[in-house]
Amino acid sequence: MRVGRLTAALTGANRAALDAAGIEYRTLHLHPNQHAGYFPGAAQVHLVVHIRTADGALLGAQAVGTEGVDKRIDVLATAIRAGLRVDDLIDLDLAYSPPYGQAKDPVNLAGMVGENVLTGTLRLWYPEDLDEARENALILDVRTPAEYATGFVPSSLNVPHTELRDRLDEVRAAAAGRAVRVMCQSGVRSAIAHRVLVQAGFDSASLSGGMLTLRAWLGARQNEVLERPGGLADA
Protein backbone atom coordinates (compact mmCIF):
# COMPACT_ATOMS: atom_id res chain seq x y z
CA MET A 1 0.00 0.00 0.00
CA ARG A 2 0.99 3.63 -0.54
CA VAL A 3 0.93 6.17 2.30
CA GLY A 4 2.01 9.56 1.00
CA ARG A 5 5.58 9.11 -0.27
CA LEU A 6 6.00 5.82 1.62
CA THR A 7 5.29 2.28 0.48
CA ALA A 8 4.48 -0.39 3.07
CA ALA A 9 4.29 -4.09 2.25
CA LEU A 10 4.25 -7.44 4.00
CA THR A 11 4.28 -11.15 3.35
CA GLY A 12 3.73 -14.16 5.59
CA ALA A 13 3.07 -13.90 9.31
CA ASN A 14 3.62 -10.90 11.58
CA ARG A 15 4.65 -11.02 15.23
CA ALA A 16 1.08 -11.01 16.53
CA ALA A 17 0.19 -14.06 14.43
CA LEU A 18 3.37 -15.89 15.41
CA ASP A 19 2.82 -15.16 19.10
CA ALA A 20 -0.81 -16.36 18.87
CA ALA A 21 0.35 -19.57 17.19
CA GLY A 22 2.98 -20.22 19.86
CA ILE A 23 5.80 -20.39 17.31
CA GLU A 24 9.31 -19.68 18.57
CA TYR A 25 10.94 -17.13 16.30
CA ARG A 26 13.56 -14.40 16.08
CA THR A 27 13.05 -11.02 14.46
CA LEU A 28 15.69 -9.27 12.36
CA HIS A 29 15.59 -5.49 11.89
CA LEU A 30 17.57 -3.98 9.02
CA HIS A 31 17.80 -0.46 7.58
CA PRO A 32 19.89 -0.74 4.38
CA ASN A 33 19.78 1.60 1.41
CA GLN A 34 17.58 0.56 -1.49
CA HIS A 35 20.45 1.16 -3.91
CA ALA A 36 24.15 1.96 -3.75
CA GLY A 37 24.81 4.75 -1.29
CA TYR A 38 27.16 6.63 -3.59
CA PHE A 39 24.49 6.91 -6.29
CA PRO A 40 22.19 9.96 -5.88
CA GLY A 41 18.82 9.37 -4.26
CA ALA A 42 19.74 6.49 -1.96
CA ALA A 43 17.11 5.96 0.75
CA GLN A 44 16.63 3.35 3.42
CA VAL A 45 14.39 0.32 3.24
CA HIS A 46 13.25 -0.47 6.78
CA LEU A 47 12.97 -4.25 6.76
CA VAL A 48 11.70 -6.69 9.40
CA VAL A 49 12.15 -10.44 8.87
CA HIS A 50 10.84 -13.20 11.15
CA ILE A 51 12.62 -16.57 11.20
CA ARG A 52 11.88 -19.79 13.07
CA THR A 53 14.30 -20.25 15.93
CA ALA A 54 14.77 -23.97 15.41
CA ASP A 55 15.90 -23.98 11.79
CA GLY A 56 15.86 -20.47 10.33
CA ALA A 57 12.79 -21.02 8.18
CA LEU A 58 11.36 -17.77 6.81
CA LEU A 59 8.03 -16.99 8.47
CA GLY A 60 7.20 -13.45 7.42
CA ALA A 61 8.53 -10.01 6.54
CA GLN A 62 7.43 -6.38 6.54
CA ALA A 63 9.06 -3.38 4.89
CA VAL A 64 8.57 0.39 4.64
CA GLY A 65 10.39 2.91 2.48
CA THR A 66 10.18 5.35 -0.39
CA GLU A 67 11.57 2.99 -3.05
CA GLY A 68 12.40 -0.68 -3.52
CA VAL A 69 9.95 -2.03 -0.93
CA ASP A 70 7.80 -4.05 -3.34
CA LYS A 71 10.89 -5.62 -4.92
CA ARG A 72 12.23 -6.93 -1.62
CA ILE A 73 8.88 -8.22 -0.39
CA ASP A 74 8.31 -9.98 -3.73
CA VAL A 75 11.64 -11.77 -3.34
CA LEU A 76 10.88 -12.73 0.26
CA ALA A 77 7.37 -13.90 -0.63
CA THR A 78 8.88 -16.18 -3.29
CA ALA A 79 11.49 -17.43 -0.81
CA ILE A 80 8.79 -18.28 1.75
CA ARG A 81 6.74 -20.11 -0.91
CA ALA A 82 9.83 -22.07 -1.94
CA GLY A 83 10.54 -23.09 1.66
CA LEU A 84 13.92 -21.38 1.84
CA ARG A 85 15.78 -20.80 5.08
CA VAL A 86 17.09 -17.40 6.00
CA ASP A 87 20.68 -18.39 5.18
CA ASP A 88 19.60 -19.35 1.66
CA LEU A 89 18.99 -15.64 1.03
CA ILE A 90 22.74 -15.03 1.07
CA ASP A 91 23.22 -16.80 -2.25
CA LEU A 92 20.36 -15.24 -4.20
CA ASP A 93 21.99 -13.60 -7.24
CA LEU A 94 19.66 -10.60 -7.51
CA ALA A 95 19.81 -7.96 -10.24
CA TYR A 96 22.46 -5.37 -9.48
CA SER A 97 23.25 -1.90 -10.77
CA PRO A 98 23.99 1.15 -8.59
CA PRO A 99 20.71 2.95 -9.45
CA TYR A 100 18.67 -0.13 -8.52
CA GLY A 101 20.40 -2.01 -5.74
CA GLN A 102 23.55 -2.69 -3.75
CA ALA A 103 26.12 -5.38 -4.42
CA LYS A 104 24.76 -6.88 -1.20
CA ASP A 105 21.01 -6.42 -1.60
CA PRO A 106 18.89 -5.85 1.53
CA VAL A 107 17.57 -9.40 1.03
CA ASN A 108 21.13 -10.78 0.97
CA LEU A 109 21.92 -8.77 4.10
CA ALA A 110 18.91 -10.27 5.86
CA GLY A 111 20.35 -13.68 5.06
CA MET A 112 23.74 -12.75 6.45
CA VAL A 113 22.31 -11.38 9.69
CA GLY A 114 20.00 -14.39 10.02
CA GLU A 115 22.83 -16.86 9.54
CA ASN A 116 24.91 -15.06 12.17
CA VAL A 117 21.99 -15.31 14.60
CA LEU A 118 21.43 -19.02 13.87
CA THR A 119 25.11 -19.88 14.36
CA GLY A 120 25.45 -17.78 17.51
CA THR A 121 27.93 -15.41 15.89
CA LEU A 122 25.46 -12.62 16.59
CA ARG A 123 23.29 -12.37 19.69
CA LEU A 124 20.44 -9.87 19.61
CA TRP A 125 18.51 -7.86 22.16
CA TYR A 126 15.38 -5.90 21.37
CA PRO A 127 13.74 -2.55 22.20
CA GLU A 128 11.23 -4.28 24.45
CA ASP A 129 14.20 -5.40 26.59
CA LEU A 130 15.24 -1.79 27.25
CA ASP A 131 13.97 -1.48 30.83
CA GLU A 132 15.59 -4.76 31.85
CA ALA A 133 18.84 -3.79 30.12
CA ARG A 134 18.96 -0.43 31.88
CA GLU A 135 18.44 -2.12 35.25
CA ASN A 136 20.75 -5.10 34.89
CA ALA A 137 23.34 -4.36 32.20
CA LEU A 138 25.67 -1.69 30.86
CA ILE A 139 24.26 -0.15 27.69
CA LEU A 140 27.20 0.59 25.40
CA ASP A 141 26.52 3.05 22.59
CA VAL A 142 29.16 2.70 19.86
CA ARG A 143 28.03 5.61 17.67
CA THR A 144 30.18 8.71 17.19
CA PRO A 145 29.99 11.43 19.86
CA ALA A 146 28.06 13.64 17.41
CA GLU A 147 25.45 10.91 16.87
CA TYR A 148 25.30 10.19 20.58
CA ALA A 149 24.53 13.84 21.30
CA THR A 150 21.37 13.66 19.15
CA GLY A 151 19.76 11.35 21.70
CA PHE A 152 20.96 8.54 23.95
CA VAL A 153 19.76 6.10 26.57
CA PRO A 154 20.40 7.55 30.05
CA SER A 155 23.39 6.07 31.89
CA SER A 156 24.74 4.51 28.69
CA LEU A 157 28.46 4.61 27.94
CA ASN A 158 29.57 6.10 24.62
CA VAL A 159 32.62 4.43 23.07
CA PRO A 160 32.80 4.63 19.25
CA HIS A 161 33.32 1.18 17.76
CA THR A 162 36.61 2.28 16.18
CA GLU A 163 37.99 2.98 19.68
CA LEU A 164 36.56 -0.05 21.44
CA ARG A 165 39.61 -2.33 21.41
CA ASP A 166 41.72 0.38 23.04
CA ARG A 167 39.07 1.17 25.67
CA LEU A 168 38.03 -2.28 26.82
CA ASP A 169 39.30 -1.60 30.33
CA GLU A 170 36.97 1.41 30.51
CA VAL A 171 34.05 -0.76 29.41
CA ARG A 172 34.98 -3.47 31.90
CA ALA A 173 35.11 -0.95 34.75
CA ALA A 174 31.75 0.56 33.80
CA ALA A 175 30.12 -2.86 33.43
CA ALA A 176 31.36 -3.93 36.88
CA GLY A 177 30.59 -7.57 36.18
CA ARG A 178 27.29 -6.91 34.44
CA ALA A 179 26.33 -7.92 30.91
CA VAL A 180 26.91 -5.41 28.10
CA ARG A 181 24.10 -4.52 25.70
CA VAL A 182 25.49 -2.77 22.63
CA MET A 183 23.72 -0.37 20.30
CA CYS A 184 24.48 1.91 17.33
CA GLN A 185 22.36 3.67 14.70
CA SER A 186 21.17 0.69 12.64
CA GLY A 187 22.82 -2.43 14.07
CA VAL A 188 25.91 -2.79 11.87
CA ARG A 189 28.55 -1.20 14.10
CA SER A 190 27.07 -2.76 17.23
CA ALA A 191 27.38 -6.21 15.61
CA ILE A 192 31.08 -5.51 15.03
CA ALA A 193 31.46 -4.27 18.60
CA HIS A 194 29.64 -7.37 19.88
CA ARG A 195 32.27 -9.62 18.31
CA VAL A 196 35.07 -7.58 19.91
CA LEU A 197 33.37 -7.82 23.30
CA VAL A 198 32.70 -11.55 23.06
CA GLN A 199 36.33 -12.20 22.15
CA ALA A 200 37.29 -10.18 25.24
CA GLY A 201 35.10 -12.34 27.46
CA PHE A 202 32.04 -10.09 27.90
CA ASP A 203 28.41 -11.22 28.06
CA SER A 204 27.32 -9.15 25.06
CA ALA A 205 24.35 -8.68 22.72
CA SER A 206 23.62 -6.23 19.88
CA LEU A 207 20.42 -4.17 19.63
CA SER A 208 18.46 -5.38 16.60
CA GLY A 209 18.10 -2.47 14.21
CA GLY A 210 19.87 -0.03 16.54
CA MET A 211 18.62 3.43 17.47
CA LEU A 212 16.42 3.61 14.36
CA THR A 213 14.39 0.64 15.60
CA LEU A 214 14.45 1.84 19.21
CA ARG A 215 13.06 5.26 18.27
CA ALA A 216 10.33 3.66 16.17
CA TRP A 217 9.40 1.33 19.02
CA LEU A 218 9.35 4.14 21.60
CA GLY A 219 7.29 6.45 19.39
CA ALA A 220 6.16 9.48 21.38
CA ARG A 221 7.86 8.01 24.49
CA GLN A 222 11.29 8.73 23.06
CA ASN A 223 10.98 12.29 24.35
CA GLU A 224 10.61 10.88 27.86
CA VAL A 225 13.16 8.05 27.62
CA LEU A 226 16.05 9.39 25.57
CA GLU A 227 18.28 12.25 26.63
CA ARG A 228 20.52 14.84 25.02
CA PRO A 229 23.36 16.63 26.76
CA GLY A 230 21.61 18.94 29.15
CA GLY A 231 18.11 17.49 28.90
CA LEU A 232 15.56 15.22 27.23
CA ALA A 233 15.88 14.43 23.54
CA ASP A 234 13.55 15.85 20.90
CA ALA A 235 11.82 13.54 18.47
mmCIF file of C-alpha atoms in Angstrom:
data_model
loop_
_atom_site.group_PDB
_atom_site.id
_atom_site.type_symbol
_atom_site.label_atom_id
_atom_site.label_comp_id
_atom_site.label_asym_id
_atom_site.label_seq_id
_atom_site.Cartn_x
_atom_site.Cartn_y
_atom_site.Cartn_z
ATOM 1 C CA MET A 1 0.000 0.000 0.000
ATOM 2 C CA ARG A 2 0.995 3.629 -0.539
ATOM 3 C CA VAL A 3 0.929 6.166 2.302
ATOM 4 C CA GLY A 4 2.011 9.562 1.003
ATOM 5 C CA ARG A 5 5.579 9.108 -0.269
ATOM 6 C CA LEU A 6 5.999 5.819 1.617
ATOM 7 C CA THR A 7 5.295 2.282 0.477
ATOM 8 C CA ALA A 8 4.478 -0.394 3.073
ATOM 9 C CA ALA A 9 4.292 -4.095 2.252
ATOM 10 C CA LEU A 10 4.254 -7.445 3.998
ATOM 11 C CA THR A 11 4.284 -11.154 3.346
ATOM 12 C CA GLY A 12 3.729 -14.157 5.588
ATOM 13 C CA ALA A 13 3.072 -13.904 9.310
ATOM 14 C CA ASN A 14 3.623 -10.901 11.577
ATOM 15 C CA ARG A 15 4.654 -11.023 15.229
ATOM 16 C CA ALA A 16 1.077 -11.008 16.530
ATOM 17 C CA ALA A 17 0.194 -14.055 14.429
ATOM 18 C CA LEU A 18 3.366 -15.891 15.412
ATOM 19 C CA ASP A 19 2.818 -15.158 19.105
ATOM 20 C CA ALA A 20 -0.805 -16.356 18.865
ATOM 21 C CA ALA A 21 0.349 -19.565 17.194
ATOM 22 C CA GLY A 22 2.980 -20.218 19.859
ATOM 23 C CA ILE A 23 5.803 -20.385 17.311
ATOM 24 C CA GLU A 24 9.305 -19.678 18.570
ATOM 25 C CA TYR A 25 10.938 -17.129 16.305
ATOM 26 C CA ARG A 26 13.555 -14.404 16.080
ATOM 27 C CA THR A 27 13.053 -11.017 14.462
ATOM 28 C CA LEU A 28 15.689 -9.269 12.365
ATOM 29 C CA HIS A 29 15.585 -5.486 11.888
ATOM 30 C CA LEU A 30 17.566 -3.976 9.016
ATOM 31 C CA HIS A 31 17.796 -0.455 7.583
ATOM 32 C CA PRO A 32 19.890 -0.743 4.384
ATOM 33 C CA ASN A 33 19.777 1.596 1.405
ATOM 34 C CA GLN A 34 17.577 0.556 -1.494
ATOM 35 C CA HIS A 35 20.449 1.163 -3.914
ATOM 36 C CA ALA A 36 24.150 1.960 -3.753
ATOM 37 C CA GLY A 37 24.814 4.745 -1.291
ATOM 38 C CA TYR A 38 27.164 6.628 -3.586
ATOM 39 C CA PHE A 39 24.486 6.909 -6.293
ATOM 40 C CA PRO A 40 22.192 9.963 -5.879
ATOM 41 C CA GLY A 41 18.822 9.371 -4.258
ATOM 42 C CA ALA A 42 19.737 6.490 -1.959
ATOM 43 C CA ALA A 43 17.107 5.957 0.748
ATOM 44 C CA GLN A 44 16.630 3.354 3.423
ATOM 45 C CA VAL A 45 14.394 0.322 3.244
ATOM 46 C CA HIS A 46 13.247 -0.471 6.781
ATOM 47 C CA LEU A 47 12.965 -4.254 6.764
ATOM 48 C CA VAL A 48 11.704 -6.690 9.401
ATOM 49 C CA VAL A 49 12.152 -10.441 8.870
ATOM 50 C CA HIS A 50 10.845 -13.197 11.154
ATOM 51 C CA ILE A 51 12.624 -16.567 11.205
ATOM 52 C CA ARG A 52 11.880 -19.786 13.065
ATOM 53 C CA THR A 53 14.302 -20.246 15.932
ATOM 54 C CA ALA A 54 14.770 -23.965 15.407
ATOM 55 C CA ASP A 55 15.901 -23.983 11.789
ATOM 56 C CA GLY A 56 15.861 -20.473 10.332
ATOM 57 C CA ALA A 57 12.786 -21.016 8.182
ATOM 58 C CA LEU A 58 11.364 -17.766 6.809
ATOM 59 C CA LEU A 59 8.034 -16.994 8.473
ATOM 60 C CA GLY A 60 7.204 -13.449 7.421
ATOM 61 C CA ALA A 61 8.530 -10.012 6.543
ATOM 62 C CA GLN A 62 7.429 -6.382 6.535
ATOM 63 C CA ALA A 63 9.059 -3.383 4.887
ATOM 64 C CA VAL A 64 8.568 0.389 4.638
ATOM 65 C CA GLY A 65 10.394 2.912 2.475
ATOM 66 C CA THR A 66 10.180 5.347 -0.392
ATOM 67 C CA GLU A 67 11.566 2.990 -3.055
ATOM 68 C CA GLY A 68 12.398 -0.679 -3.519
ATOM 69 C CA VAL A 69 9.954 -2.025 -0.928
ATOM 70 C CA ASP A 70 7.801 -4.047 -3.339
ATOM 71 C CA LYS A 71 10.885 -5.619 -4.924
ATOM 72 C CA ARG A 72 12.233 -6.929 -1.616
ATOM 73 C CA ILE A 73 8.877 -8.220 -0.390
ATOM 74 C CA ASP A 74 8.310 -9.981 -3.729
ATOM 75 C CA VAL A 75 11.641 -11.772 -3.343
ATOM 76 C CA LEU A 76 10.883 -12.726 0.257
ATOM 77 C CA ALA A 77 7.372 -13.902 -0.633
ATOM 78 C CA THR A 78 8.881 -16.179 -3.287
ATOM 79 C CA ALA A 79 11.486 -17.434 -0.805
ATOM 80 C CA ILE A 80 8.789 -18.278 1.746
ATOM 81 C CA ARG A 81 6.737 -20.114 -0.907
ATOM 82 C CA ALA A 82 9.831 -22.065 -1.943
ATOM 83 C CA GLY A 83 10.543 -23.094 1.655
ATOM 84 C CA LEU A 84 13.923 -21.378 1.837
ATOM 85 C CA ARG A 85 15.777 -20.804 5.083
ATOM 86 C CA VAL A 86 17.089 -17.396 6.002
ATOM 87 C CA ASP A 87 20.683 -18.388 5.184
ATOM 88 C CA ASP A 88 19.597 -19.351 1.655
ATOM 89 C CA LEU A 89 18.991 -15.642 1.029
ATOM 90 C CA ILE A 90 22.743 -15.031 1.074
ATOM 91 C CA ASP A 91 23.223 -16.796 -2.245
ATOM 92 C CA LEU A 92 20.357 -15.236 -4.200
ATOM 93 C CA ASP A 93 21.986 -13.602 -7.235
ATOM 94 C CA LEU A 94 19.663 -10.605 -7.509
ATOM 95 C CA ALA A 95 19.810 -7.961 -10.238
ATOM 96 C CA TYR A 96 22.457 -5.372 -9.485
ATOM 97 C CA SER A 97 23.249 -1.903 -10.766
ATOM 98 C CA PRO A 98 23.994 1.152 -8.591
ATOM 99 C CA PRO A 99 20.708 2.953 -9.453
ATOM 100 C CA TYR A 100 18.671 -0.130 -8.516
ATOM 101 C CA GLY A 101 20.402 -2.005 -5.745
ATOM 102 C CA GLN A 102 23.550 -2.690 -3.753
ATOM 103 C CA ALA A 103 26.118 -5.381 -4.419
ATOM 104 C CA LYS A 104 24.755 -6.883 -1.197
ATOM 105 C CA ASP A 105 21.012 -6.415 -1.601
ATOM 106 C CA PRO A 106 18.888 -5.854 1.526
ATOM 107 C CA VAL A 107 17.566 -9.404 1.028
ATOM 108 C CA ASN A 108 21.127 -10.784 0.968
ATOM 109 C CA LEU A 109 21.920 -8.766 4.102
ATOM 110 C CA ALA A 110 18.906 -10.273 5.862
ATOM 111 C CA GLY A 111 20.348 -13.681 5.064
ATOM 112 C CA MET A 112 23.741 -12.746 6.450
ATOM 113 C CA VAL A 113 22.306 -11.382 9.693
ATOM 114 C CA GLY A 114 20.002 -14.389 10.017
ATOM 115 C CA GLU A 115 22.832 -16.863 9.537
ATOM 116 C CA ASN A 116 24.909 -15.062 12.167
ATOM 117 C CA VAL A 117 21.992 -15.308 14.599
ATOM 118 C CA LEU A 118 21.434 -19.016 13.872
ATOM 119 C CA THR A 119 25.110 -19.879 14.360
ATOM 120 C CA GLY A 120 25.450 -17.785 17.506
ATOM 121 C CA THR A 121 27.932 -15.411 15.892
ATOM 122 C CA LEU A 122 25.464 -12.619 16.591
ATOM 123 C CA ARG A 123 23.292 -12.365 19.691
ATOM 124 C CA LEU A 124 20.436 -9.866 19.612
ATOM 125 C CA TRP A 125 18.513 -7.861 22.163
ATOM 126 C CA TYR A 126 15.377 -5.898 21.373
ATOM 127 C CA PRO A 127 13.744 -2.549 22.199
ATOM 128 C CA GLU A 128 11.232 -4.279 24.454
ATOM 129 C CA ASP A 129 14.202 -5.396 26.589
ATOM 130 C CA LEU A 130 15.244 -1.787 27.253
ATOM 131 C CA ASP A 131 13.971 -1.480 30.829
ATOM 132 C CA GLU A 132 15.592 -4.757 31.849
ATOM 133 C CA ALA A 133 18.836 -3.791 30.118
ATOM 134 C CA ARG A 134 18.955 -0.426 31.882
ATOM 135 C CA GLU A 135 18.438 -2.118 35.248
ATOM 136 C CA ASN A 136 20.751 -5.100 34.893
ATOM 137 C CA ALA A 137 23.344 -4.359 32.204
ATOM 138 C CA LEU A 138 25.665 -1.692 30.857
ATOM 139 C CA ILE A 139 24.265 -0.149 27.688
ATOM 140 C CA LEU A 140 27.202 0.586 25.405
ATOM 141 C CA ASP A 141 26.520 3.046 22.585
ATOM 142 C CA VAL A 142 29.163 2.704 19.858
ATOM 143 C CA ARG A 143 28.028 5.614 17.665
ATOM 144 C CA THR A 144 30.177 8.707 17.191
ATOM 145 C CA PRO A 145 29.988 11.431 19.858
ATOM 146 C CA ALA A 146 28.062 13.635 17.412
ATOM 147 C CA GLU A 147 25.447 10.910 16.874
ATOM 148 C CA TYR A 148 25.300 10.185 20.582
ATOM 149 C CA ALA A 149 24.526 13.836 21.298
ATOM 150 C CA THR A 150 21.373 13.664 19.146
ATOM 151 C CA GLY A 151 19.764 11.354 21.701
ATOM 152 C CA PHE A 152 20.964 8.537 23.946
ATOM 153 C CA VAL A 153 19.760 6.095 26.574
ATOM 154 C CA PRO A 154 20.403 7.549 30.048
ATOM 155 C CA SER A 155 23.390 6.072 31.894
ATOM 156 C CA SER A 156 24.744 4.507 28.694
ATOM 157 C CA LEU A 157 28.462 4.611 27.945
ATOM 158 C CA ASN A 158 29.571 6.098 24.620
ATOM 159 C CA VAL A 159 32.622 4.429 23.074
ATOM 160 C CA PRO A 160 32.804 4.634 19.253
ATOM 161 C CA HIS A 161 33.320 1.178 17.760
ATOM 162 C CA THR A 162 36.611 2.284 16.178
ATOM 163 C CA GLU A 163 37.990 2.983 19.676
ATOM 164 C CA LEU A 164 36.565 -0.046 21.439
ATOM 165 C CA ARG A 165 39.606 -2.333 21.409
ATOM 166 C CA ASP A 166 41.715 0.384 23.040
ATOM 167 C CA ARG A 167 39.074 1.172 25.665
ATOM 168 C CA LEU A 168 38.028 -2.283 26.821
ATOM 169 C CA ASP A 169 39.301 -1.600 30.332
ATOM 170 C CA GLU A 170 36.970 1.405 30.510
ATOM 171 C CA VAL A 171 34.046 -0.758 29.413
ATOM 172 C CA ARG A 172 34.980 -3.469 31.898
ATOM 173 C CA ALA A 173 35.107 -0.950 34.752
ATOM 174 C CA ALA A 174 31.748 0.557 33.796
ATOM 175 C CA ALA A 175 30.121 -2.856 33.434
ATOM 176 C CA ALA A 176 31.356 -3.927 36.876
ATOM 177 C CA GLY A 177 30.593 -7.571 36.185
ATOM 178 C CA ARG A 178 27.287 -6.911 34.436
ATOM 179 C CA ALA A 179 26.329 -7.918 30.913
ATOM 180 C CA VAL A 180 26.909 -5.412 28.099
ATOM 181 C CA ARG A 181 24.098 -4.519 25.698
ATOM 182 C CA VAL A 182 25.493 -2.768 22.628
ATOM 183 C CA MET A 183 23.716 -0.373 20.296
ATOM 184 C CA CYS A 184 24.478 1.910 17.331
ATOM 185 C CA GLN A 185 22.363 3.667 14.704
ATOM 186 C CA SER A 186 21.168 0.690 12.635
ATOM 187 C CA GLY A 187 22.815 -2.426 14.072
ATOM 188 C CA VAL A 188 25.905 -2.786 11.870
ATOM 189 C CA ARG A 189 28.546 -1.196 14.101
ATOM 190 C CA SER A 190 27.066 -2.762 17.230
ATOM 191 C CA ALA A 191 27.383 -6.205 15.613
ATOM 192 C CA ILE A 192 31.080 -5.506 15.025
ATOM 193 C CA ALA A 193 31.463 -4.270 18.604
ATOM 194 C CA HIS A 194 29.638 -7.367 19.877
ATOM 195 C CA ARG A 195 32.269 -9.617 18.311
ATOM 196 C CA VAL A 196 35.066 -7.577 19.912
ATOM 197 C CA LEU A 197 33.367 -7.820 23.298
ATOM 198 C CA VAL A 198 32.695 -11.554 23.059
ATOM 199 C CA GLN A 199 36.327 -12.197 22.148
ATOM 200 C CA ALA A 200 37.288 -10.184 25.240
ATOM 201 C CA GLY A 201 35.097 -12.344 27.464
ATOM 202 C CA PHE A 202 32.045 -10.095 27.902
ATOM 203 C CA ASP A 203 28.412 -11.222 28.056
ATOM 204 C CA SER A 204 27.315 -9.153 25.063
ATOM 205 C CA ALA A 205 24.349 -8.676 22.715
ATOM 206 C CA SER A 206 23.624 -6.226 19.875
ATOM 207 C CA LEU A 207 20.421 -4.168 19.634
ATOM 208 C CA SER A 208 18.465 -5.384 16.602
ATOM 209 C CA GLY A 209 18.100 -2.465 14.213
ATOM 210 C CA GLY A 210 19.867 -0.025 16.542
ATOM 211 C CA MET A 211 18.620 3.433 17.470
ATOM 212 C CA LEU A 212 16.418 3.608 14.365
ATOM 213 C CA THR A 213 14.387 0.645 15.600
ATOM 214 C CA LEU A 214 14.451 1.843 19.209
ATOM 215 C CA ARG A 215 13.057 5.262 18.274
ATOM 216 C CA ALA A 216 10.325 3.661 16.169
ATOM 217 C CA TRP A 217 9.401 1.335 19.022
ATOM 218 C CA LEU A 218 9.352 4.136 21.601
ATOM 219 C CA GLY A 219 7.286 6.446 19.387
ATOM 220 C CA ALA A 220 6.163 9.479 21.380
ATOM 221 C CA ARG A 221 7.857 8.014 24.489
ATOM 222 C CA GLN A 222 11.290 8.733 23.058
ATOM 223 C CA ASN A 223 10.975 12.295 24.353
ATOM 224 C CA GLU A 224 10.613 10.884 27.858
ATOM 225 C CA VAL A 225 13.157 8.049 27.623
ATOM 226 C CA LEU A 226 16.051 9.393 25.568
ATOM 227 C CA GLU A 227 18.284 12.249 26.630
ATOM 228 C CA ARG A 228 20.521 14.837 25.019
ATOM 229 C CA PRO A 229 23.363 16.625 26.763
ATOM 230 C CA GLY A 230 21.606 18.944 29.152
ATOM 231 C CA GLY A 231 18.111 17.490 28.899
ATOM 232 C CA LEU A 232 15.564 15.225 27.235
ATOM 233 C CA ALA A 233 15.878 14.434 23.543
ATOM 234 C CA ASP A 234 13.549 15.854 20.904
ATOM 235 C CA ALA A 235 11.818 13.544 18.465
#
